[in-house]
XYZ file of C-alpha atoms in Angstrom:
69
model
C 8.992 -17.530 43.295
C 12.144 -16.601 42.857
C 15.032 -18.632 44.414
C 17.774 -17.124 46.408
C 20.458 -19.629 44.949
C 18.815 -17.353 41.344
C 19.224 -14.426 42.433
C 23.051 -15.179 43.172
C 23.573 -16.416 39.856
C 21.786 -13.637 38.258
C 24.122 -10.940 40.122
C 27.030 -12.798 39.158
C 26.024 -12.888 35.855
C 25.330 -9.373 35.914
C 29.281 -8.780 37.579
C 30.738 -10.936 34.851
C 29.317 -8.719 32.178
C 30.146 -5.638 33.509
C 34.283 -7.454 34.157
C 33.496 -8.209 30.026
C 32.028 -4.156 29.399
C 35.131 -2.558 30.917
C 38.364 -4.558 30.334
C 36.188 -4.796 26.122
C 36.413 -0.346 26.462
C 39.998 -0.425 28.455
C 41.153 -3.311 25.632
C 40.156 -0.468 21.906
C 43.081 1.416 22.639
C 45.263 -0.863 22.634
C 45.863 -2.322 19.583
C 49.378 -3.382 18.738
C 52.100 -4.262 21.636
C 53.790 -1.050 21.027
C 50.929 0.947 21.349
C 50.341 2.610 24.498
C 46.727 4.300 26.278
C 45.015 5.682 29.145
C 41.479 4.627 30.326
C 39.376 7.376 32.498
C 37.059 5.650 34.306
C 34.284 7.914 35.964
C 31.720 6.131 36.901
C 31.413 6.609 40.628
C 30.506 1.998 40.750
C 33.618 1.069 39.472
C 35.611 0.805 43.036
C 32.008 -1.275 43.285
C 32.324 -3.252 40.465
C 36.034 -4.050 41.229
C 35.658 -5.702 44.470
C 32.364 -7.670 43.609
C 34.375 -8.899 39.895
C 37.983 -9.805 40.735
C 38.139 -13.143 40.003
C 36.468 -12.110 36.678
C 39.272 -9.561 35.822
C 43.017 -10.934 34.078
C 45.705 -10.407 36.259
C 47.011 -8.011 33.285
C 44.294 -5.613 33.895
C 44.154 -5.788 37.390
C 47.396 -4.536 37.002
C 46.897 -1.867 34.561
C 45.005 -0.116 37.293
C 44.916 3.295 39.385
C 42.526 3.173 41.285
C 42.287 7.744 42.877
C 40.294 8.314 46.057
């Protein structure tokens, strides 16, 4: 039987893994301190991920995000 805390733990793992994938994807365009790049994410779920996964995001990543409506 699946307990509530097991479900919450599984959901937290999923959010953390998705954030990690997003941050790694963002970093692929930047290789040195003088490199600049623009990354677009067209997935509608990224706003939901941002609101649920901020605690897993590095500060520099949150500062770099420009959210468009």
